[in-house]
PDB file of C-alpha atoms in Angstrom:
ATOM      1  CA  UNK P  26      60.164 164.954 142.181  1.00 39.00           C
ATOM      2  CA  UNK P  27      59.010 162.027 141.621  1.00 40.00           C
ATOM      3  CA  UNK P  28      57.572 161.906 137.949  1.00 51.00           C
ATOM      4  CA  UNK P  29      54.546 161.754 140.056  1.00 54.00           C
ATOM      5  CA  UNK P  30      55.335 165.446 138.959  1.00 53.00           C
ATOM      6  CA  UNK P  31      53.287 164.853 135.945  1.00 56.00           C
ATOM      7  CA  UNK P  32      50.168 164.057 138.239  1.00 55.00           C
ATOM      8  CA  UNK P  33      50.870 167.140 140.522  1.00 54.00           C
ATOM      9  CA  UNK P  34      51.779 169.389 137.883  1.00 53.00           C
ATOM     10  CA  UNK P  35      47.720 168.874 136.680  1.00 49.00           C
ATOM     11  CA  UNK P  36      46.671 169.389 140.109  1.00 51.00           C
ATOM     12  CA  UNK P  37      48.339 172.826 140.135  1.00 47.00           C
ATOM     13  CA  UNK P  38      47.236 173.506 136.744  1.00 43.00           C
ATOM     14  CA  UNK P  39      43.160 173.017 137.900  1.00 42.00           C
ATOM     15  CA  UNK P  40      43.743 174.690 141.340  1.00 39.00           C
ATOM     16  CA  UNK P  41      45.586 177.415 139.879  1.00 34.00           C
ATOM     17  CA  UNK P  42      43.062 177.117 136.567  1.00 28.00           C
ATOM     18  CA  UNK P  43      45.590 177.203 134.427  1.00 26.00           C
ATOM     19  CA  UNK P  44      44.475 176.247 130.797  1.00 25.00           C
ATOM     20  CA  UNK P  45      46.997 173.614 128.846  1.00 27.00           C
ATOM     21  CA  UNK P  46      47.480 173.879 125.184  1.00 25.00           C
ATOM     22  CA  UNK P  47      47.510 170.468 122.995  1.00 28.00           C
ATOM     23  CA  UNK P  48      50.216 170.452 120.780  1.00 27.00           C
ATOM     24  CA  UNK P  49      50.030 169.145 117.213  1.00 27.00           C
ATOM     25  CA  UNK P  50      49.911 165.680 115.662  1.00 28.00           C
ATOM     26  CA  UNK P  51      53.139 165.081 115.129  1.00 30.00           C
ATOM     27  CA  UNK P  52      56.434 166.793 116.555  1.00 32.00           C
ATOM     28  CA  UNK P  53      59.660 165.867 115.127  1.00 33.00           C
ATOM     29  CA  UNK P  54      62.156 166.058 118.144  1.00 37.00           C
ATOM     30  CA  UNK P  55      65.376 167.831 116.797  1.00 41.00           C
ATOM     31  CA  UNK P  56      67.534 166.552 119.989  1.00 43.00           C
ATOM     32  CA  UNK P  57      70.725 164.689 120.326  1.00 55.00           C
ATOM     33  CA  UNK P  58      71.115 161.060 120.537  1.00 66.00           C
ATOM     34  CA  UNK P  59      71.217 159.846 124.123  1.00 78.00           C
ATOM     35  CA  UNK P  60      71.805 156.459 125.237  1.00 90.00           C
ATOM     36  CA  UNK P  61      70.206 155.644 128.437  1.00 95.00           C
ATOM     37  CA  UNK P  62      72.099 155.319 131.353  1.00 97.00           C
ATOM     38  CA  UNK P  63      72.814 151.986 132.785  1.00 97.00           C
ATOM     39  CA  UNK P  64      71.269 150.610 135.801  1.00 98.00           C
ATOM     40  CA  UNK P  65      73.010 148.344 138.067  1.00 98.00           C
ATOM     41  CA  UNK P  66      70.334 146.862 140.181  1.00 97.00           C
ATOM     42  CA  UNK P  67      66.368 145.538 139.817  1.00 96.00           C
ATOM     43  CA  UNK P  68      63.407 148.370 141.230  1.00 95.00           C
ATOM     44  CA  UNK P  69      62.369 146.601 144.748  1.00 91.00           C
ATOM     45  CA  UNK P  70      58.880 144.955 144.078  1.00 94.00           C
ATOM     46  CA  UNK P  71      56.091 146.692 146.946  1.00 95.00           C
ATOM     47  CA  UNK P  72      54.253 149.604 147.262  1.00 97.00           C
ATOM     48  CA  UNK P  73      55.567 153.073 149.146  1.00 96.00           C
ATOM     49  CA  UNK P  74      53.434 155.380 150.935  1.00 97.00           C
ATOM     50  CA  UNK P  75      54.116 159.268 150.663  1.00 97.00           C
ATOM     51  CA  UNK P  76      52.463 161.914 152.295  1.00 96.00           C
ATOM     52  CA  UNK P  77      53.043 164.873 149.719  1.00 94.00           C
ATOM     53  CA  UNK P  78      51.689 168.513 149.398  1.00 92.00           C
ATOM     54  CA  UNK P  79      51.730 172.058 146.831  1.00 89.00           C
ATOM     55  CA  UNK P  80      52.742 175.105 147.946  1.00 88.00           C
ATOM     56  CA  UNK P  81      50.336 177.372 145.685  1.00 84.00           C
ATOM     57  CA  UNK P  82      50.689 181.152 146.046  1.00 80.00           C
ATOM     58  CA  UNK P  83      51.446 180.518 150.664  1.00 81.00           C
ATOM     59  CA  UNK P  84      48.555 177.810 150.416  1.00 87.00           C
ATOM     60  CA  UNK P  85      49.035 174.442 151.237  1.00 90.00           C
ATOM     61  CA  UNK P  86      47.147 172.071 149.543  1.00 90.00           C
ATOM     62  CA  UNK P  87      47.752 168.021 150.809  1.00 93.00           C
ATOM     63  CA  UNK P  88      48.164 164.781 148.743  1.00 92.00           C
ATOM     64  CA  UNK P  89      48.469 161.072 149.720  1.00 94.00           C
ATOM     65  CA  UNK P  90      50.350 159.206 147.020  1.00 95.00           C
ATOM     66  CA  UNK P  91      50.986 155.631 146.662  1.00 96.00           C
ATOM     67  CA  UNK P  92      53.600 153.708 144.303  1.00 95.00           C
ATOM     68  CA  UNK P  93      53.355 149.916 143.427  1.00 97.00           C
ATOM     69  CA  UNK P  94      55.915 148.189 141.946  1.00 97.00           C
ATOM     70  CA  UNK P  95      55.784 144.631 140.377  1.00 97.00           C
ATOM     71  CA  UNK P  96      57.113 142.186 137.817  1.00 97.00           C
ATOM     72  CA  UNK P  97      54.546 141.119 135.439  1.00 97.00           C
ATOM     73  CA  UNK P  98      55.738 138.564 132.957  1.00 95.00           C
ATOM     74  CA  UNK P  99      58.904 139.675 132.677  1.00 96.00           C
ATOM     75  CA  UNK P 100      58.177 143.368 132.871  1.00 98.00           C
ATOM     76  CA  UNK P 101      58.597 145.962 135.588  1.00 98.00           C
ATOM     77  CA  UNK P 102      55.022 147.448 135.723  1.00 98.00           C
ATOM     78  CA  UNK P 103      55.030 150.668 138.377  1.00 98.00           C
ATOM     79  CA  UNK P 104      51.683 152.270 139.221  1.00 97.00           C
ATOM     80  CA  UNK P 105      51.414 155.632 140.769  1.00 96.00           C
ATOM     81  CA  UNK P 106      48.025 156.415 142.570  1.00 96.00           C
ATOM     82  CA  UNK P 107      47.795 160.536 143.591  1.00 94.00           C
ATOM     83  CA  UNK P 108      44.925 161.405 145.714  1.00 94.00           C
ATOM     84  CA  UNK P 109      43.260 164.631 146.413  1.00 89.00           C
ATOM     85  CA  UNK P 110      39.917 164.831 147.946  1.00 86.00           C
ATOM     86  CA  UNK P 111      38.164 163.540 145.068  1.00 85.00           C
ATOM     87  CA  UNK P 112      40.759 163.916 142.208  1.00 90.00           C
ATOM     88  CA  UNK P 113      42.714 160.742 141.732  1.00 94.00           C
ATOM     89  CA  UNK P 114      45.537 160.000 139.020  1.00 94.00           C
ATOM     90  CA  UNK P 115      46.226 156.747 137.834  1.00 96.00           C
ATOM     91  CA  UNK P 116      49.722 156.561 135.932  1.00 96.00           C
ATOM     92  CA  UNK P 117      51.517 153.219 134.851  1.00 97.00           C
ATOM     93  CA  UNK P 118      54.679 152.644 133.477  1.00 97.00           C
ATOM     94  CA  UNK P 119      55.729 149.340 131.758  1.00 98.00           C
ATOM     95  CA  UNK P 120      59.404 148.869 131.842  1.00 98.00           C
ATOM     96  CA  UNK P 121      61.730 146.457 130.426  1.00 97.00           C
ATOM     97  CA  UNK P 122      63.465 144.196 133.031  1.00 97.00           C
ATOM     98  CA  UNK P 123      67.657 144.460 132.388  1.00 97.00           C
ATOM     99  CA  UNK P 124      67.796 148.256 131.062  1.00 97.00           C
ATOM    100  CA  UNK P 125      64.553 149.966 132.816  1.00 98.00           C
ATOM    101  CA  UNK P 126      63.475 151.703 129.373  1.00 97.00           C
ATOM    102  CA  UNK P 127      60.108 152.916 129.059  1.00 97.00           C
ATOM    103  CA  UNK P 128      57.754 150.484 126.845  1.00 97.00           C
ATOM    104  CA  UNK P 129      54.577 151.779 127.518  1.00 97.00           C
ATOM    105  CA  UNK P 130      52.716 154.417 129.713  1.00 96.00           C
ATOM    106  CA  UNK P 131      49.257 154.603 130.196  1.00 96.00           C
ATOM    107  CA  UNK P 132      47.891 157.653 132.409  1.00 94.00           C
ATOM    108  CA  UNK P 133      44.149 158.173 133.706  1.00 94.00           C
ATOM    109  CA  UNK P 134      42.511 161.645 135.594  1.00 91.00           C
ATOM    110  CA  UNK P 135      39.404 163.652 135.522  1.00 90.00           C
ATOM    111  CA  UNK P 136      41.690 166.131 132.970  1.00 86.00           C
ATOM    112  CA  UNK P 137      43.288 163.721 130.807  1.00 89.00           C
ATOM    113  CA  UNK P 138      44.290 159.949 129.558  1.00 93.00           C
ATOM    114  CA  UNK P 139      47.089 159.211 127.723  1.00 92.00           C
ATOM    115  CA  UNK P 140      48.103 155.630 125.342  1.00 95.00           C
ATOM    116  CA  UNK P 141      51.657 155.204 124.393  1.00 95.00           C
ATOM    117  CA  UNK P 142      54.331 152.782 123.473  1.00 96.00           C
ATOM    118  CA  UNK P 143      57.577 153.169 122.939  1.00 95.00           C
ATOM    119  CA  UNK P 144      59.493 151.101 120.455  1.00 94.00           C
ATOM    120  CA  UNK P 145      62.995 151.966 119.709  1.00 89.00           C
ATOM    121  CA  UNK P 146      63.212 155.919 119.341  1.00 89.00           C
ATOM    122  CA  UNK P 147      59.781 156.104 118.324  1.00 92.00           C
ATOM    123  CA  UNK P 148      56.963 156.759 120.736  1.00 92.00           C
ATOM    124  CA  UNK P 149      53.334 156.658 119.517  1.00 94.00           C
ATOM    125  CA  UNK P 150      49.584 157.004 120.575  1.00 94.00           C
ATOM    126  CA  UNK P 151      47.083 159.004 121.968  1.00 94.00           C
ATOM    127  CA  UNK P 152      46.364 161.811 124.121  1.00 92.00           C
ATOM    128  CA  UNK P 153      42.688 162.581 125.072  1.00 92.00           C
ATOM    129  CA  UNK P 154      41.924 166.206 127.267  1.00 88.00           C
ATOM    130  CA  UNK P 155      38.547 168.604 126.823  1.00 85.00           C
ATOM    131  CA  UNK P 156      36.928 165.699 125.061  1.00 87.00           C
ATOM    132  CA  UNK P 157      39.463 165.531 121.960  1.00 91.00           C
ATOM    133  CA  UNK P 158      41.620 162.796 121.546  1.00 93.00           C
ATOM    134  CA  UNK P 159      44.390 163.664 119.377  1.00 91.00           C
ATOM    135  CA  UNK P 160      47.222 161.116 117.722  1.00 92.00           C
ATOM    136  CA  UNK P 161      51.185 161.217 119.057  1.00 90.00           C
ATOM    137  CA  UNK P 162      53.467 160.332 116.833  1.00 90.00           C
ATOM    138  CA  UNK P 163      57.398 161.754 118.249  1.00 88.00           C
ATOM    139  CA  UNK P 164      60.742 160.865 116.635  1.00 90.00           C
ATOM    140  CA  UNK P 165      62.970 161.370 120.189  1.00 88.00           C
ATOM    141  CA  UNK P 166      66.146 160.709 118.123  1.00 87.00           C
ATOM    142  CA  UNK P 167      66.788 158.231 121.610  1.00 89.00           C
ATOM    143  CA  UNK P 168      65.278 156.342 124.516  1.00 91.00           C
ATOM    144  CA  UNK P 169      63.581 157.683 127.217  1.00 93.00           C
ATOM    145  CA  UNK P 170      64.952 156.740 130.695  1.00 95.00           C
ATOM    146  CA  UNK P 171      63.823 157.660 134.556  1.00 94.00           C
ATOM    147  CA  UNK P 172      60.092 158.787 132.778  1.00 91.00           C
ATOM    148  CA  UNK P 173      57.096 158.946 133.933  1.00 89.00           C
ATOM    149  CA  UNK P 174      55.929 157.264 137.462  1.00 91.00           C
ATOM    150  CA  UNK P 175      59.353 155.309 136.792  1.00 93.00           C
ATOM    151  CA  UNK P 176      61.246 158.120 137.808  1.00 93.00           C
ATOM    152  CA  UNK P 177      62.030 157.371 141.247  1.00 93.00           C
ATOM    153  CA  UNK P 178      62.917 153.610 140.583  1.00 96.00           C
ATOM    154  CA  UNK P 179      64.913 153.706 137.886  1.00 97.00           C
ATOM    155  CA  UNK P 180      67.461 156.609 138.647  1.00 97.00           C
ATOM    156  CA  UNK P 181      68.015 154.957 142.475  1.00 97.00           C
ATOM    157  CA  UNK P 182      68.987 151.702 140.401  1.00 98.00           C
ATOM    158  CA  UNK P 183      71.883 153.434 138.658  1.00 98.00           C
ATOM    159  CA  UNK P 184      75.762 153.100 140.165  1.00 98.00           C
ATOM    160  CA  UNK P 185      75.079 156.096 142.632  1.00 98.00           C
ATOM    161  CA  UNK P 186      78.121 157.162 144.319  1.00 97.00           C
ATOM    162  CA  UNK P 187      80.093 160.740 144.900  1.00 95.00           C
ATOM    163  CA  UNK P 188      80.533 162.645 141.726  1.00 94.00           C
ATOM    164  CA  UNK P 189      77.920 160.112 139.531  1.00 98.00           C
ATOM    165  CA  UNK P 190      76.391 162.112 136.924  1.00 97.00           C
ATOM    166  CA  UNK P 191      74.417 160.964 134.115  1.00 96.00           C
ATOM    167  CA  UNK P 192      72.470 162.344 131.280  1.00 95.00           C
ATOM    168  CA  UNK P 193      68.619 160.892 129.567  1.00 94.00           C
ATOM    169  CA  UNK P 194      65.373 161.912 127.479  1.00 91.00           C
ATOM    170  CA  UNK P 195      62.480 162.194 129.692  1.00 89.00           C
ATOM    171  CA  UNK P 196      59.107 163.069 127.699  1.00 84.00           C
ATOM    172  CA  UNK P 197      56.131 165.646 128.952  1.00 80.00           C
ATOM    173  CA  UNK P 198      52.781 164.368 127.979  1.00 68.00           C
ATOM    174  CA  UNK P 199      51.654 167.813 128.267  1.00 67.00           C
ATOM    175  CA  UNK P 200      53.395 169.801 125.880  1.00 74.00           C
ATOM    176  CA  UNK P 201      54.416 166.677 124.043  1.00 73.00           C
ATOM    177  CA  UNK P 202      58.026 167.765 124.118  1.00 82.00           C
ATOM    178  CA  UNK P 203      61.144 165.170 124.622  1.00 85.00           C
ATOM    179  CA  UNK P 204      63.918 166.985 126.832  1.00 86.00           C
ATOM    180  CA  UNK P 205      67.282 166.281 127.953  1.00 90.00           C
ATOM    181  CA  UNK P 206      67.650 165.509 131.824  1.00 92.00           C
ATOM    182  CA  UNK P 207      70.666 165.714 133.632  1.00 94.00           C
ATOM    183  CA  UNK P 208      71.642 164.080 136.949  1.00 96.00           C
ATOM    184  CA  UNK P 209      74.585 164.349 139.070  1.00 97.00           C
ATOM    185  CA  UNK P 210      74.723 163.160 143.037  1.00 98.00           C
ATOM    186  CA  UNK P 211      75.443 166.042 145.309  1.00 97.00           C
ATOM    187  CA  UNK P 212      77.109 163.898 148.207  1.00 97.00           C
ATOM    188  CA  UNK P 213      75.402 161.889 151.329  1.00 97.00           C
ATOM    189  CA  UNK P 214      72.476 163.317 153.338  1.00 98.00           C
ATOM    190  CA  UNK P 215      70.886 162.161 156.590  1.00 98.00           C
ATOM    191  CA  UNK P 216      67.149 162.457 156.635  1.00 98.00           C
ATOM    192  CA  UNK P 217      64.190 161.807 158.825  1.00 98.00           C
ATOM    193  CA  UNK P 218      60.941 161.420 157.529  1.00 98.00           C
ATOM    194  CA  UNK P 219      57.736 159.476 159.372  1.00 97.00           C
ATOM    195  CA  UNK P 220      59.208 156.103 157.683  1.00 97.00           C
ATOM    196  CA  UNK P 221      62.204 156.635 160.007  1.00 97.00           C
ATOM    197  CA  UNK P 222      65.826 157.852 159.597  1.00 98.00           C
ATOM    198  CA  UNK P 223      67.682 157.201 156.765  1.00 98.00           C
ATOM    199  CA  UNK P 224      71.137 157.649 155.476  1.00 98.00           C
ATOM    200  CA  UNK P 225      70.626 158.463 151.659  1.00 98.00           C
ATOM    201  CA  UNK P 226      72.363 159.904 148.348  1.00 98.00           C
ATOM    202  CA  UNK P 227      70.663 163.500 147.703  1.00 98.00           C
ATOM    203  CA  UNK P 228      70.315 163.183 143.339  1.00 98.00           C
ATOM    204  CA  UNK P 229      69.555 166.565 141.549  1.00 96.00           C
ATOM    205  CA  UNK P 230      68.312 166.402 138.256  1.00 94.00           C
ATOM    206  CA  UNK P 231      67.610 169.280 136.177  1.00 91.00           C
ATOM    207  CA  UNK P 232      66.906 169.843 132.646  1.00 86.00           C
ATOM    208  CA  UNK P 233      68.938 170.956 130.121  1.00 81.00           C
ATOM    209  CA  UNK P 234      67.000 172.437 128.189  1.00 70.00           C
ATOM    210  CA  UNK P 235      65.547 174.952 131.285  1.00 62.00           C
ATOM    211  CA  UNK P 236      61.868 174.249 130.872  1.00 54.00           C
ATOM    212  CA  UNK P 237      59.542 174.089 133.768  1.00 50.00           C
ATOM    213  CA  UNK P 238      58.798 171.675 135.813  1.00 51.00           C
ATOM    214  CA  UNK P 239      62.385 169.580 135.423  1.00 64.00           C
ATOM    215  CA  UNK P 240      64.336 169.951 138.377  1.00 85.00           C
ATOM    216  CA  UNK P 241      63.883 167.817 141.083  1.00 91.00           C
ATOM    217  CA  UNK P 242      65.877 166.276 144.338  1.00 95.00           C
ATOM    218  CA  UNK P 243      65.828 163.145 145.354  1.00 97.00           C
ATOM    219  CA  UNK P 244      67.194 161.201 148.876  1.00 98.00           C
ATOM    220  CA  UNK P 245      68.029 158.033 148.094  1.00 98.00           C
ATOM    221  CA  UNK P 246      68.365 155.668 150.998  1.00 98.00           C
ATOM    222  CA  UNK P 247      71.844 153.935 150.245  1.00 97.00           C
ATOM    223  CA  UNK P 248      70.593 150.082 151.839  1.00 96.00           C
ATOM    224  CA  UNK P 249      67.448 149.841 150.191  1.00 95.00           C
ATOM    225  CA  UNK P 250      67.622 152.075 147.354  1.00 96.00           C
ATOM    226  CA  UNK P 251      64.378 153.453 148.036  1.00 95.00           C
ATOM    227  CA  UNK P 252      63.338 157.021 147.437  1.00 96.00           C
ATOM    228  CA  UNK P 253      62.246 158.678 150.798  1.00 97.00           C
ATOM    229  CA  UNK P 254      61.728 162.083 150.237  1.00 97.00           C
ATOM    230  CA  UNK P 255      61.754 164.234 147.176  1.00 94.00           C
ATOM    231  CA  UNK P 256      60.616 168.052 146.215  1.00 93.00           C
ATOM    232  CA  UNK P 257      60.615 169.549 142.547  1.00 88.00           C
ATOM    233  CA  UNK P 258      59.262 173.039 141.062  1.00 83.00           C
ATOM    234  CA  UNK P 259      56.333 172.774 139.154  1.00 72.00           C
ATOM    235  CA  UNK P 260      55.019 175.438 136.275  1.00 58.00           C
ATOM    236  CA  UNK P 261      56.847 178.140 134.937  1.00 56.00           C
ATOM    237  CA  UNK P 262      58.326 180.574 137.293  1.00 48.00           C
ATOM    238  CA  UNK P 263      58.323 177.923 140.009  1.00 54.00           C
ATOM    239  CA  UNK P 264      55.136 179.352 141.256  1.00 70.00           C
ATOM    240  CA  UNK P 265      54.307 175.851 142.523  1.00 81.00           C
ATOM    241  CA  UNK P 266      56.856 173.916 145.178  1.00 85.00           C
ATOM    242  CA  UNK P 267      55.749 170.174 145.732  1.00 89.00           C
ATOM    243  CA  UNK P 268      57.585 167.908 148.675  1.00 92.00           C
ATOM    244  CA  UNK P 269      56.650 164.005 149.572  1.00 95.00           C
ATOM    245  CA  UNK P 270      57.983 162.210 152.409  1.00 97.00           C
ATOM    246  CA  UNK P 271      58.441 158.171 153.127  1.00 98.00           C
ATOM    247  CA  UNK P 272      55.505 157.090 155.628  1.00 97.00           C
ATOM    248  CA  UNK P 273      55.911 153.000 154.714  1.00 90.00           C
TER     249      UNK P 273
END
């Protein structure tokens, strides 16, 4: 999924009233070293209409999300809007322009706001949920890459082609865990979604660690290297399936 997962994984945590542990102050990461893959092409600025929806326990619950994606002084800033009747999640991801690594995220919904910048391998700030705001402070022993509402931009800027794989740190503002992600292209795909028909790369990523909530596909339309439909599991079990689709 999109790393709009982040924003759907709360909505199936309050519709399935699931209760979300913080996680202490500090958590020292005990991961390998990754170097961020290496994009070889700039996100596309506009915004991209899906029309998305949870499958909860044979329910059916629908979503309207909205990504925006700009260059503000010499950043990539991408904005994620997820709408549900009157639950709406804000999440922003400031990226730097050449390598598409994470600088900052800030995150807004009835349930939660997160602060944080990244500098280096470091990643600091705050985390607010229940009314207490605790501090992060995260030594993730590498860059993150592909995180966040960035997701879908960044990995359909990388060299995809038959046989691609790649491997990066994405981090969970939940659990406040960094985790390895791998990707790997699973060949060419024709899809049709309401945006139209599209001829795409279909990315898996998965993580390697086998938490929840980490694998996701992808179809990657190979002209405009826009995402156009996507579906992940969400929770443990994968009690929760979400899908989007392209509308514009």
């Amino acid at each position: 999924m999109v790393n709009s997962r982040d924003s759907l994984c709360r909505i199936a945590v309050a519709i399935a009233s699931i209760s979300v542990a913080f996680a202490g102050a500090f958590i020292d990461v005990s991961a390998q070293t990754l170097a961020p893959p290496k994009p070889v092409a700039a996100p596309t600025p506009g915004t991209s209409i899906y029309k998305a929806r949870l499958e909860i326990d044979g329910r059916q619950v629908p979503l309207d999300l909205a990504r925006t994606v700009k260059l503000v002084k010499g950043t990539w800033v991408i904005t994620e809007v997820t709408t549900m009747s009157n639950y709406v999640a804000i999440d922003s991801t400031f990226l730097d322009r050449k390598t598409l690594v994470p600088l900052r995220r800030v995150m807004r919904d009835p349930t939660l706001s997160l602060e944080m910048r990244f500098i280096g391998n470091m990643a600091s700030g705050t985390i607010t949920a229940r009314g207490q705001t605790r501090p992060i402070y995260i030594d993730m022993h590498g860059a993150l890459f592909a995180d966040g509402p960035a997701a879908q931009d960044a990995i359909a800027a990388l060299p995809l082609g038959r046989g691609y794989n790649a491997a990066f740190q994405n981090f969970d503002p939940q659990t406040q865990d960094v985790s390895e992600i791998q990707l790997r292209v699973l060949g060419s795909e024709i899809v049709t979604v309401p945006a139209g028909r599209f001829n795409t790369w279909k990315v898996l990523t998965t993580s390697a660690t086998g938490g929840p909530g980490q694998t996701a596909a992808y179809w990657i339309d190979k002209k405009s290297r826009r995402v156009v439909k996507f579906a992940t599991t969400l929770l443990e079990q994968d009690d929760v399936v979400a899908t989007a689709e392209l509308t514009k």
